[in-house]
Amino acid sequence: MAEPDFYLSDAQRELQRALREFVANEIAPLATRCDADEHFPVELFPKMGALGYLGLGFPEASGGSGGSCLDYAILCEELARGSGGIALGIYVHMALACAALESFGSPDLRRAWLPGAFAGERIGGWAFAEAGAGSDAGAIATRAVADGDAFVINGSKTFITNAPIADFLVVVASTAPEKRLKGLSLFLVECDRPGFRVEASLSKLGVRASEMGTLAFEDCRVPRGNLIGRENGGFLDALATLTLGRIASAAFATGVARSAYEATLGYVAERVQFGQPIGSFQAVRFGVADMALQIEAARLLCHRAAAAADRGLPHGREASMAKLYATEACTRIVERALHYHGAAGYMSESPIQRYYRDCKVFELGEGSSELQRNMIARELGL
Ligand SMILES: Cc1cc2nc3c(=O)[nH]c(=O)nc-3n(C[C@H](O)[C@H](O)[C@H](O)COP(=O)(O)OP(=O)(O)OC[C@H]3O[C@@H](n4cnc5c(N)ncnc54)[C@H](O)[C@@H]3O)c2cc1C
């Protein structure tokens, strides 16, 4: 498909080309096996680190590779085109764990953790969700109580991507329960810290190449220096400023949708029924045209939000619109891809069924579609 990439710089086009080669050689060949085994290929982390991909969009002063949010969006789309699950594991590391640390961590914490994280030597995770707290962050029950120059954390977390493979987690805990949302703080917790353990690995419908677990904190003592950002304000600050995750979600969804679309374009040209390729039937042609249209619209919304972020312009609404549109479009596109592949797409060996299982999560994570609509409406003054 001709891409609406006239606005990309030569360096960004080169980045896109190099990433496509990397994904074709290093990620796509692993996608089916890692999905079947529910296994994240951790050896990808140092490989990506050595190429500077894990530090993309982060300042060189912190050990990052420099580059822009738009560069990062290009990275996410290409990774997801290879494997939604592998892309998810990398996204949680970069867009949630490293981004929170970079934006709000103390110089000591940043120095201690970011260079290793960008090199792929240390894997990060984001521990927010709990059994009773998903969309409603104010319901978080994990407690961190100040005790001298430390905080003592008690509680549990669930649905935490990278938990079984992580070296450190950015943990959201309540430091002032009566204040609900305004009493949440962020902490860096090293995964070998006494009082912390990964309790169970969780099996899931899609994005199975990412690994997920539940966490338990029992009198887990972390130094005050591990506080990321403001006590009682760290989470709200992160919520207000960390748009990277929503932009990344939009790019992931675009990448998965593109895989499904490209496979469909080839399939409908070859599959013959009633003496002609099914792609010559108007019903199918219209459907494939709509797929292409939605992918380009999703990418443009995503890149607009990224470009606004790069220019220091307000972009919260743009990020929500991109995330909402791209993730819902991805689900529609993948559903059509499966439909046009017929039974062949439904078979376990077909990547189409994997895309079908992978796509739905993008609508749920990083604030579900309903939360994005709420945010957009709020920005519209409603
Ligand atoms: C594959 C995967 C990976 C994940 N990785 C992580 C991770 O690394 N770290 C982490 O912390 N969490 C992770 N999560 C959890 C994720 O953060 C939650 O799924 C998300 O916050 C939504 O919470 P929930 O699933 O409990 O759904 P709920 O909040 O229970 O929502 C259920 C439904 O109710 C709707 N709803 C809720 N509130 C409203 C409202 N106000 N108005 C309208 N509708 C509403 C939602 O849109 C949704 O459709 C992951 C989840 C998945 C599936």
CSV table of C-alpha atoms and ligand atoms in Angstrom, one decimal:
chain,number,residue,atom,x,y,z
A,1,MET,CA,0.0,0.0,0.0
A,2,ALA,CA,1.3,3.5,-0.8
A,3,GLU,CA,1.8,5.1,2.6
A,4,PRO,CA,0.9,8.6,3.5
A,5,ASP,CA,4.5,9.2,4.5
A,6,PHE,CA,5.4,12.4,2.6
A,7,TYR,CA,5.8,14.1,5.9
A,8,LEU,CA,8.5,11.7,7.2
A,9,SER,CA,12.1,12.8,7.1
A,10,ASP,CA,14.7,10.8,5.2
A,11,ALA,CA,16.0,9.6,8.5
A,12,GLN,CA,12.5,8.4,9.5
A,13,ARG,CA,12.1,6.5,6.2
A,14,GLU,CA,15.4,4.9,6.8
A,15,LEU,CA,14.4,4.0,10.4
A,16,GLN,CA,11.2,2.4,9.0
A,17,ARG,CA,13.2,0.4,6.4
A,18,ALA,CA,15.7,-0.8,8.9
A,19,LEU,CA,12.9,-1.8,11.3
A,20,ARG,CA,11.0,-3.7,8.6
A,21,GLU,CA,14.2,-5.7,8.0
A,22,PHE,CA,14.8,-6.3,11.7
A,23,VAL,CA,11.2,-7.4,12.3
A,24,ALA,CA,11.2,-9.7,9.2
A,25,ASN,CA,14.5,-11.3,10.4
A,26,GLU,CA,14.2,-11.3,14.1
A,27,ILE,CA,10.5,-11.1,15.2
A,28,ALA,CA,8.2,-12.5,12.5
A,29,PRO,CA,9.9,-15.9,12.4
A,30,LEU,CA,9.3,-16.2,16.2
A,31,ALA,CA,5.7,-15.0,16.3
A,32,THR,CA,3.8,-18.3,15.8
A,33,ARG,CA,6.0,-20.4,18.1
A,34,CYS,CA,6.1,-17.8,20.9
A,35,ASP,CA,2.3,-17.4,20.6
A,36,ALA,CA,1.8,-21.2,21.0
A,37,ASP,CA,4.3,-21.5,23.9
A,38,GLU,CA,3.2,-18.3,25.7
A,39,HIS,CA,6.8,-17.3,25.8
A,40,PHE,CA,8.5,-14.0,25.4
A,41,PRO,CA,11.9,-14.3,23.6
A,42,VAL,CA,14.0,-12.3,26.1
A,43,GLU,CA,17.0,-12.4,23.9
A,44,LEU,CA,15.3,-9.8,21.8
A,45,PHE,CA,15.9,-7.2,24.5
A,46,PRO,CA,19.7,-7.0,24.2
A,47,LYS,CA,19.5,-7.2,20.5
A,48,MET,CA,17.1,-4.3,20.3
A,49,GLY,CA,19.1,-2.5,22.9
A,50,ALA,CA,22.3,-2.8,20.9
A,51,LEU,CA,20.6,-1.3,17.9
A,52,GLY,CA,19.3,1.6,19.9
A,53,TYR,CA,15.7,0.7,19.5
A,54,LEU,CA,14.8,0.5,23.2
A,55,GLY,CA,16.1,4.0,23.8
A,56,LEU,CA,14.3,5.5,20.9
A,57,GLY,CA,12.5,8.7,21.8
A,58,PHE,CA,14.4,9.0,25.1
A,59,PRO,CA,17.1,11.7,25.7
A,60,GLU,CA,20.7,10.8,25.1
A,61,ALA,CA,21.5,12.4,28.5
A,62,SER,CA,19.6,9.5,30.2
A,63,GLY,CA,21.3,6.9,28.0
A,64,GLY,CA,18.5,6.9,25.4
A,65,SER,CA,19.0,7.1,21.6
A,66,GLY,CA,17.4,10.5,21.2
A,67,GLY,CA,14.8,10.8,18.4
A,68,SER,CA,11.2,11.8,18.5
A,69,CYS,CA,7.8,10.5,19.5
A,70,LEU,CA,7.1,10.1,15.8
A,71,ASP,CA,10.2,7.8,15.5
A,72,TYR,CA,8.7,5.9,18.5
A,73,ALA,CA,5.4,5.5,16.7
A,74,ILE,CA,7.1,4.2,13.6
A,75,LEU,CA,8.9,1.6,15.8
A,76,CYS,CA,5.7,0.5,17.5
A,77,GLU,CA,3.8,0.0,14.2
A,78,GLU,CA,6.6,-2.1,12.8
A,79,LEU,CA,7.1,-4.3,15.9
A,80,ALA,CA,3.4,-5.0,16.1
A,81,ARG,CA,3.3,-5.9,12.4
A,82,GLY,CA,5.7,-8.8,13.4
A,83,SER,CA,4.0,-9.9,16.6
A,84,GLY,CA,1.4,-8.2,18.7
A,85,GLY,CA,2.5,-10.1,21.8
A,86,ILE,CA,6.2,-9.4,21.4
A,87,ALA,CA,5.4,-5.7,20.7
A,88,LEU,CA,3.3,-5.6,23.9
A,89,GLY,CA,6.2,-6.8,26.1
A,90,ILE,CA,8.5,-4.2,24.6
A,91,TYR,CA,5.8,-1.5,24.9
A,92,VAL,CA,5.3,-2.0,28.6
A,93,HIS,CA,9.0,-1.8,29.1
A,94,MET,CA,9.5,1.4,27.1
A,95,ALA,CA,6.2,3.4,27.1
A,96,LEU,CA,5.2,2.7,30.7
A,97,ALA,CA,8.2,1.6,32.9
A,98,CYS,CA,11.0,3.6,31.2
A,99,ALA,CA,8.8,6.6,30.4
A,100,ALA,CA,7.6,7.0,34.0
A,101,LEU,CA,11.1,6.7,35.2
A,102,GLU,CA,12.5,9.2,32.6
A,103,SER,CA,9.7,11.7,33.2
A,104,PHE,CA,9.4,11.6,37.0
A,105,GLY,CA,12.3,9.6,38.5
A,106,SER,CA,15.1,11.2,40.5
A,107,PRO,CA,18.5,11.7,38.9
A,108,ASP,CA,19.8,8.8,41.0
A,109,LEU,CA,17.0,6.4,39.9
A,110,ARG,CA,17.4,7.4,36.3
A,111,ARG,CA,21.1,6.9,36.4
A,112,ALA,CA,20.8,3.6,38.2
A,113,TRP,CA,18.1,2.0,35.9
A,114,LEU,CA,17.7,3.7,32.5
A,115,PRO,CA,21.0,2.9,30.8
A,116,GLY,CA,20.5,-0.8,31.5
A,117,ALA,CA,16.9,-0.6,30.5
A,118,PHE,CA,17.7,1.0,27.2
A,119,ALA,CA,20.5,-1.5,26.6
A,120,GLY,CA,18.0,-4.3,27.1
A,121,GLU,CA,19.9,-5.7,30.1
A,122,ARG,CA,17.1,-4.9,32.5
A,123,ILE,CA,13.4,-5.5,31.7
A,124,GLY,CA,10.7,-3.3,33.2
A,125,GLY,CA,7.0,-3.6,33.9
A,126,TRP,CA,4.1,-1.4,35.0
A,127,ALA,CA,2.1,-2.7,38.0
A,128,PHE,CA,-1.1,-0.8,38.2
A,129,ALA,CA,-4.1,-3.2,37.8
A,130,GLU,CA,-5.6,-5.1,40.8
A,131,ALA,CA,-8.5,-7.5,41.2
A,132,GLY,CA,-10.7,-4.5,42.3
A,133,ALA,CA,-9.1,-1.7,40.3
A,134,GLY,CA,-9.0,-1.6,36.5
A,135,SER,CA,-10.6,1.4,34.9
A,136,ASP,CA,-11.1,2.9,38.3
A,137,ALA,CA,-7.6,3.7,39.5
A,138,GLY,CA,-9.1,5.3,42.7
A,139,ALA,CA,-10.0,1.8,43.9
A,140,ILE,CA,-6.3,0.7,44.2
A,141,ALA,CA,-5.9,-1.1,47.5
A,142,THR,CA,-2.1,-1.8,47.5
A,143,ARG,CA,-0.8,0.4,50.3
A,144,ALA,CA,2.6,2.0,50.8
A,145,VAL,CA,3.2,3.3,54.3
A,146,ALA,CA,6.0,5.6,55.2
A,147,ASP,CA,8.4,4.1,57.8
A,148,GLY,CA,11.5,6.2,58.5
A,149,ASP,CA,13.4,6.6,55.2
A,150,ALA,CA,11.5,3.7,53.6
A,151,PHE,CA,8.0,2.8,52.4
A,152,VAL,CA,6.5,-0.6,53.3
A,153,ILE,CA,4.3,-2.0,50.5
A,154,ASN,CA,1.5,-4.5,51.1
A,155,GLY,CA,-1.1,-5.7,48.5
A,156,SER,CA,-1.4,-7.5,45.2
A,157,LYS,CA,-1.5,-6.8,41.5
A,158,THR,CA,-2.9,-8.8,38.6
A,159,PHE,CA,-2.7,-8.8,34.8
A,160,ILE,CA,0.9,-7.5,34.9
A,161,THR,CA,2.7,-7.9,31.6
A,162,ASN,CA,6.4,-8.9,31.8
A,163,ALA,CA,6.0,-9.9,35.5
A,164,PRO,CA,7.6,-13.3,35.0
A,165,ILE,CA,10.6,-11.8,33.1
A,166,ALA,CA,11.0,-8.4,34.7
A,167,ASP,CA,14.0,-7.0,36.7
A,168,PHE,CA,12.1,-3.9,38.0
A,169,LEU,CA,8.5,-2.7,38.2
A,170,VAL,CA,6.9,0.7,38.4
A,171,VAL,CA,4.3,0.1,41.0
A,172,VAL,CA,1.2,2.2,41.7
A,173,ALA,CA,0.3,2.2,45.4
A,174,SER,CA,-1.8,4.2,47.7
A,175,THR,CA,0.0,6.5,50.1
A,176,ALA,CA,-3.2,8.2,51.2
A,177,PRO,CA,-6.2,5.9,50.8
A,178,GLU,CA,-8.7,8.6,51.9
A,179,LYS,CA,-7.7,10.7,48.9
A,180,ARG,CA,-8.3,7.9,46.4
A,181,LEU,CA,-6.9,9.0,43.0
A,182,LYS,CA,-5.1,11.9,44.6
A,183,GLY,CA,-3.4,9.6,47.1
A,184,LEU,CA,-1.6,7.4,44.6
A,185,SER,CA,2.2,7.3,44.3
A,186,LEU,CA,4.7,5.5,42.0
A,187,PHE,CA,7.5,3.3,43.3
A,188,LEU,CA,10.4,1.5,41.6
A,189,VAL,CA,10.4,-2.0,43.0
A,190,GLU,CA,13.4,-4.3,42.1
A,191,CYS,CA,12.1,-7.8,41.5
A,192,ASP,CA,14.6,-9.4,43.8
A,193,ARG,CA,13.5,-7.3,46.8
A,194,PRO,CA,12.5,-9.2,49.9
A,195,GLY,CA,8.7,-9.2,50.4
A,196,PHE,CA,8.0,-9.1,46.7
A,197,ARG,CA,7.1,-12.1,44.6
A,198,VAL,CA,5.5,-13.0,41.3
A,199,GLU,CA,2.7,-15.4,42.4
A,200,ALA,CA,1.4,-16.9,39.2
A,201,SER,CA,1.8,-16.7,35.4
A,202,LEU,CA,-1.5,-16.0,33.6
A,203,SER,CA,-2.6,-17.6,30.4
A,204,LYS,CA,-4.6,-15.5,27.9
A,205,LEU,CA,-6.6,-15.4,24.7
A,206,GLY,CA,-4.2,-13.3,22.6
A,207,VAL,CA,-0.9,-11.4,22.6
A,208,ARG,CA,0.4,-14.7,24.1
A,209,ALA,CA,4.0,-14.0,23.2
A,210,SER,CA,3.9,-11.5,26.1
A,211,GLU,CA,4.2,-13.0,29.6
A,212,MET,CA,1.8,-11.9,32.4
A,213,GLY,CA,1.6,-12.6,36.1
A,214,THR,CA,0.1,-11.7,39.4
A,215,LEU,CA,2.2,-10.0,42.1
A,216,ALA,CA,2.2,-10.1,45.9
A,217,PHE,CA,3.8,-7.6,48.2
A,218,GLU,CA,4.1,-8.6,51.9
A,219,ASP,CA,5.9,-6.0,54.0
A,220,CYS,CA,8.0,-5.2,51.0
A,221,ARG,CA,10.3,-2.4,52.2
A,222,VAL,CA,11.6,0.0,49.5
A,223,PRO,CA,13.8,3.0,50.2
A,224,ARG,CA,12.2,6.5,50.0
A,225,GLY,CA,14.6,7.1,47.1
A,226,ASN,CA,12.6,4.6,45.0
A,227,LEU,CA,9.6,7.0,45.0
A,228,ILE,CA,9.0,8.1,41.4
A,229,GLY,CA,7.6,11.6,41.3
A,230,ARG,CA,5.5,13.3,44.0
A,231,GLU,CA,4.2,11.4,47.0
A,232,ASN,CA,0.4,11.3,46.5
A,233,GLY,CA,0.7,12.9,43.1
A,234,GLY,CA,2.9,10.6,41.1
A,235,PHE,CA,0.2,8.7,39.5
A,236,LEU,CA,-2.0,11.7,38.5
A,237,ASP,CA,1.1,13.4,37.0
A,238,ALA,CA,1.8,10.3,35.0
A,239,LEU,CA,-1.8,10.0,33.9
A,240,ALA,CA,-1.8,13.6,32.8
A,241,THR,CA,1.5,13.7,31.0
A,242,LEU,CA,2.3,10.2,29.8
A,243,THR,CA,0.5,10.2,26.4
A,244,LEU,CA,3.3,8.0,25.0
A,245,GLY,CA,1.3,4.9,25.9
A,246,ARG,CA,-1.8,6.0,24.0
A,247,ILE,CA,0.2,6.9,21.0
A,248,ALA,CA,2.0,3.6,21.2
A,249,SER,CA,-1.4,1.7,21.4
A,250,ALA,CA,-2.6,3.5,18.3
A,251,ALA,CA,0.6,2.5,16.5
A,252,PHE,CA,0.4,-1.1,17.7
A,253,ALA,CA,-3.2,-1.4,16.5
A,254,THR,CA,-2.2,0.0,13.1
A,255,GLY,CA,0.6,-2.5,12.9
A,256,VAL,CA,-1.6,-5.5,13.6
A,257,ALA,CA,-4.3,-4.2,11.3
A,258,ARG,CA,-1.6,-3.8,8.6
A,259,SER,CA,-0.6,-7.4,8.9
A,260,ALA,CA,-4.1,-8.6,8.5
A,261,TYR,CA,-4.8,-6.2,5.6
A,262,GLU,CA,-1.7,-7.2,3.7
A,263,ALA,CA,-2.4,-10.9,4.1
A,264,THR,CA,-6.0,-10.3,2.9
A,265,LEU,CA,-5.0,-8.2,-0.1
A,266,GLY,CA,-2.8,-11.1,-1.3
A,267,TYR,CA,-5.4,-13.8,-0.4
A,268,VAL,CA,-8.4,-12.3,-2.2
A,269,ALA,CA,-6.3,-11.8,-5.4
A,270,GLU,CA,-5.4,-15.5,-5.4
A,271,ARG,CA,-8.4,-17.4,-4.0
A,272,VAL,CA,-10.7,-18.4,-6.8
A,273,GLN,CA,-14.4,-19.1,-6.4
A,274,PHE,CA,-17.1,-19.1,-9.1
A,275,GLY,CA,-14.3,-19.0,-11.6
A,276,GLN,CA,-12.8,-15.7,-10.5
A,277,PRO,CA,-10.7,-14.3,-7.7
A,278,ILE,CA,-12.9,-13.4,-4.7
A,279,GLY,CA,-11.2,-10.0,-4.8
A,280,SER,CA,-13.1,-9.3,-8.0
A,281,PHE,CA,-16.5,-9.5,-6.2
A,282,GLN,CA,-17.7,-6.0,-5.4
A,283,ALA,CA,-18.6,-6.9,-1.8
A,284,VAL,CA,-15.1,-8.0,-1.1
A,285,ARG,CA,-13.4,-5.2,-3.0
A,286,PHE,CA,-15.4,-2.6,-1.0
A,287,GLY,CA,-14.4,-4.4,2.2
A,288,VAL,CA,-10.7,-4.4,1.4
A,289,ALA,CA,-10.9,-0.7,0.3
A,290,ASP,CA,-12.4,0.1,3.7
A,291,MET,CA,-9.6,-1.8,5.4
A,292,ALA,CA,-6.9,0.3,3.5
A,293,LEU,CA,-8.8,3.5,4.3
A,294,GLN,CA,-9.0,2.8,8.0
A,295,ILE,CA,-5.4,1.9,8.3
A,296,GLU,CA,-4.3,5.2,6.7
A,297,ALA,CA,-6.7,7.2,8.9
A,298,ALA,CA,-5.4,5.4,12.0
A,299,ARG,CA,-1.8,6.0,11.1
A,300,LEU,CA,-2.4,9.7,10.3
A,301,LEU,CA,-4.2,10.2,13.6
A,302,CYS,CA,-1.4,8.5,15.4
A,303,HIS,CA,1.3,10.4,13.7
A,304,ARG,CA,-0.6,13.7,14.2
A,305,ALA,CA,-0.6,13.1,18.0
A,306,ALA,CA,3.1,12.1,17.9
A,307,ALA,CA,4.0,15.2,15.8
A,308,ALA,CA,2.1,17.5,18.3
A,309,ALA,CA,3.9,15.9,21.2
A,310,ASP,CA,7.2,16.5,19.4
A,311,ARG,CA,6.4,20.1,18.9
A,312,GLY,CA,5.5,20.5,22.6
A,313,LEU,CA,1.8,21.3,21.6
A,314,PRO,CA,-1.1,20.0,23.7
A,315,HIS,CA,-1.9,16.6,22.4
A,316,GLY,CA,-4.0,14.8,25.0
A,317,ARG,CA,-7.1,14.8,22.9
A,318,GLU,CA,-5.2,13.9,19.8
A,319,ALA,CA,-3.6,10.9,21.6
A,320,SER,CA,-7.0,9.7,22.8
A,321,MET,CA,-8.6,10.1,19.4
A,322,ALA,CA,-5.7,8.2,17.8
A,323,LYS,CA,-5.9,5.4,20.4
A,324,LEU,CA,-9.7,5.1,20.2
A,325,TYR,CA,-9.9,5.2,16.4
A,326,ALA,CA,-6.9,2.9,15.7
A,327,THR,CA,-7.8,0.2,18.2
A,328,GLU,CA,-11.5,0.0,17.2
A,329,ALA,CA,-10.5,0.1,13.5
A,330,CYS,CA,-8.0,-2.7,14.1
A,331,THR,CA,-10.7,-4.9,15.5
A,332,ARG,CA,-13.0,-4.2,12.6
A,333,ILE,CA,-10.2,-4.8,10.0
A,334,VAL,CA,-9.0,-8.1,11.6
A,335,GLU,CA,-12.6,-9.3,11.7
A,336,ARG,CA,-13.0,-8.6,8.0
A,337,ALA,CA,-9.6,-10.3,7.3
A,338,LEU,CA,-10.8,-13.5,9.0
A,339,HIS,CA,-14.1,-13.3,7.1
A,340,TYR,CA,-12.4,-13.0,3.7
A,341,HIS,CA,-10.0,-15.8,4.5
A,342,GLY,CA,-12.9,-18.1,5.2
A,343,ALA,CA,-12.1,-21.4,6.9
A,344,ALA,CA,-8.4,-21.0,5.9
A,345,GLY,CA,-8.0,-18.1,8.2
A,346,TYR,CA,-9.7,-20.0,11.0
A,347,MET,CA,-7.1,-22.7,11.1
A,348,SER,CA,-4.5,-22.8,13.9
A,349,GLU,CA,-1.6,-22.5,11.4
A,350,SER,CA,-3.0,-19.3,9.9
A,351,PRO,CA,-1.6,-16.0,11.4
A,352,ILE,CA,-5.1,-14.5,10.8
A,353,GLN,CA,-6.6,-16.3,13.8
A,354,ARG,CA,-3.7,-14.9,15.8
A,355,TYR,CA,-4.4,-11.4,14.8
A,356,TYR,CA,-8.1,-12.0,15.6
A,357,ARG,CA,-7.1,-13.1,19.2
A,358,ASP,CA,-4.5,-10.3,19.5
A,359,CYS,CA,-6.5,-7.3,18.4
A,360,LYS,CA,-9.1,-6.9,21.2
A,361,VAL,CA,-6.7,-6.1,24.0
A,362,PHE,CA,-5.7,-2.8,22.4
A,363,GLU,CA,-9.3,-1.5,23.0
A,364,LEU,CA,-9.0,-2.5,26.7
A,365,GLY,CA,-5.5,-1.4,27.8
A,366,GLU,CA,-4.2,2.1,28.2
A,367,GLY,CA,-7.8,3.2,29.1
A,368,SER,CA,-10.6,1.4,27.4
A,369,SER,CA,-12.6,3.0,24.5
A,370,GLU,CA,-15.2,4.3,26.9
A,371,LEU,CA,-12.5,6.1,29.0
A,372,GLN,CA,-11.0,7.6,25.8
A,373,ARG,CA,-14.5,8.8,24.8
A,374,ASN,CA,-14.9,10.3,28.2
A,375,MET,CA,-11.5,12.1,27.9
A,376,ILE,CA,-12.3,13.4,24.5
A,377,ALA,CA,-15.7,14.7,25.6
A,378,ARG,CA,-14.0,16.4,28.6
A,379,GLU,CA,-11.6,18.1,26.3
A,380,LEU,CA,-14.5,19.2,24.2
A,381,GLY,CA,-15.8,21.0,27.3
A,382,LEU,CA,-18.6,18.5,28.1
B,1,LIG,C1,-3.2,-8.5,27.7
B,1,LIG,C2,-3.3,-7.5,28.8
B,1,LIG,C3,-2.1,-6.9,29.3
B,1,LIG,C4,-2.2,-6.1,30.5
B,1,LIG,N1,-1.0,-5.6,31.0
B,1,LIG,C5,-1.1,-4.8,32.1
B,1,LIG,C6,0.1,-4.3,32.7
B,1,LIG,O1,1.2,-4.6,32.3
B,1,LIG,N2,0.0,-3.6,33.8
B,1,LIG,C7,-1.2,-3.3,34.4
B,1,LIG,O2,-1.3,-2.6,35.4
B,1,LIG,N3,-2.4,-3.7,33.8
B,1,LIG,C8,-2.3,-4.5,32.7
B,1,LIG,N4,-3.5,-5.0,32.2
B,1,LIG,C9,-4.8,-4.7,32.8
B,1,LIG,C10,-5.4,-3.4,32.2
B,1,LIG,O3,-4.8,-2.3,32.9
B,1,LIG,C11,-6.9,-3.5,32.5
B,1,LIG,O4,-7.4,-4.5,31.7
B,1,LIG,C12,-7.6,-2.2,32.2
B,1,LIG,O5,-7.2,-1.2,33.2
B,1,LIG,C13,-9.1,-2.3,32.3
B,1,LIG,O6,-9.5,-2.8,33.6
B,1,LIG,P1,-10.3,-4.1,33.7
B,1,LIG,O7,-9.8,-5.1,32.7
B,1,LIG,O8,-10.4,-4.5,35.1
B,1,LIG,O9,-11.8,-3.7,33.2
B,1,LIG,P2,-13.0,-2.9,33.9
B,1,LIG,O10,-12.4,-1.6,34.4
B,1,LIG,O11,-13.6,-3.8,34.9
B,1,LIG,O12,-13.9,-2.6,32.7
B,1,LIG,C14,-14.8,-3.6,32.2
B,1,LIG,C15,-15.7,-2.9,31.2
B,1,LIG,O13,-16.4,-1.8,31.8
B,1,LIG,C16,-16.2,-0.6,31.1
B,1,LIG,N5,-16.1,0.6,32.0
B,1,LIG,C17,-15.4,0.7,33.1
B,1,LIG,N6,-15.6,1.9,33.6
B,1,LIG,C18,-16.4,2.6,32.8
B,1,LIG,C19,-17.0,3.9,32.7
B,1,LIG,N7,-16.7,4.8,33.6
B,1,LIG,N8,-17.9,4.2,31.7
B,1,LIG,C20,-18.1,3.3,30.7
B,1,LIG,N9,-17.6,2.0,30.7
B,1,LIG,C21,-16.8,1.7,31.7
B,1,LIG,C22,-14.8,-0.8,30.4
B,1,LIG,O14,-14.7,0.1,29.3
B,1,LIG,C23,-14.9,-2.3,30.0
B,1,LIG,O15,-15.6,-2.4,28.8
B,1,LIG,C24,-3.5,-5.8,31.0
B,1,LIG,C25,-4.6,-6.4,30.5
B,1,LIG,C26,-4.5,-7.2,29.4
B,1,LIG,C27,-5.8,-7.8,28.9
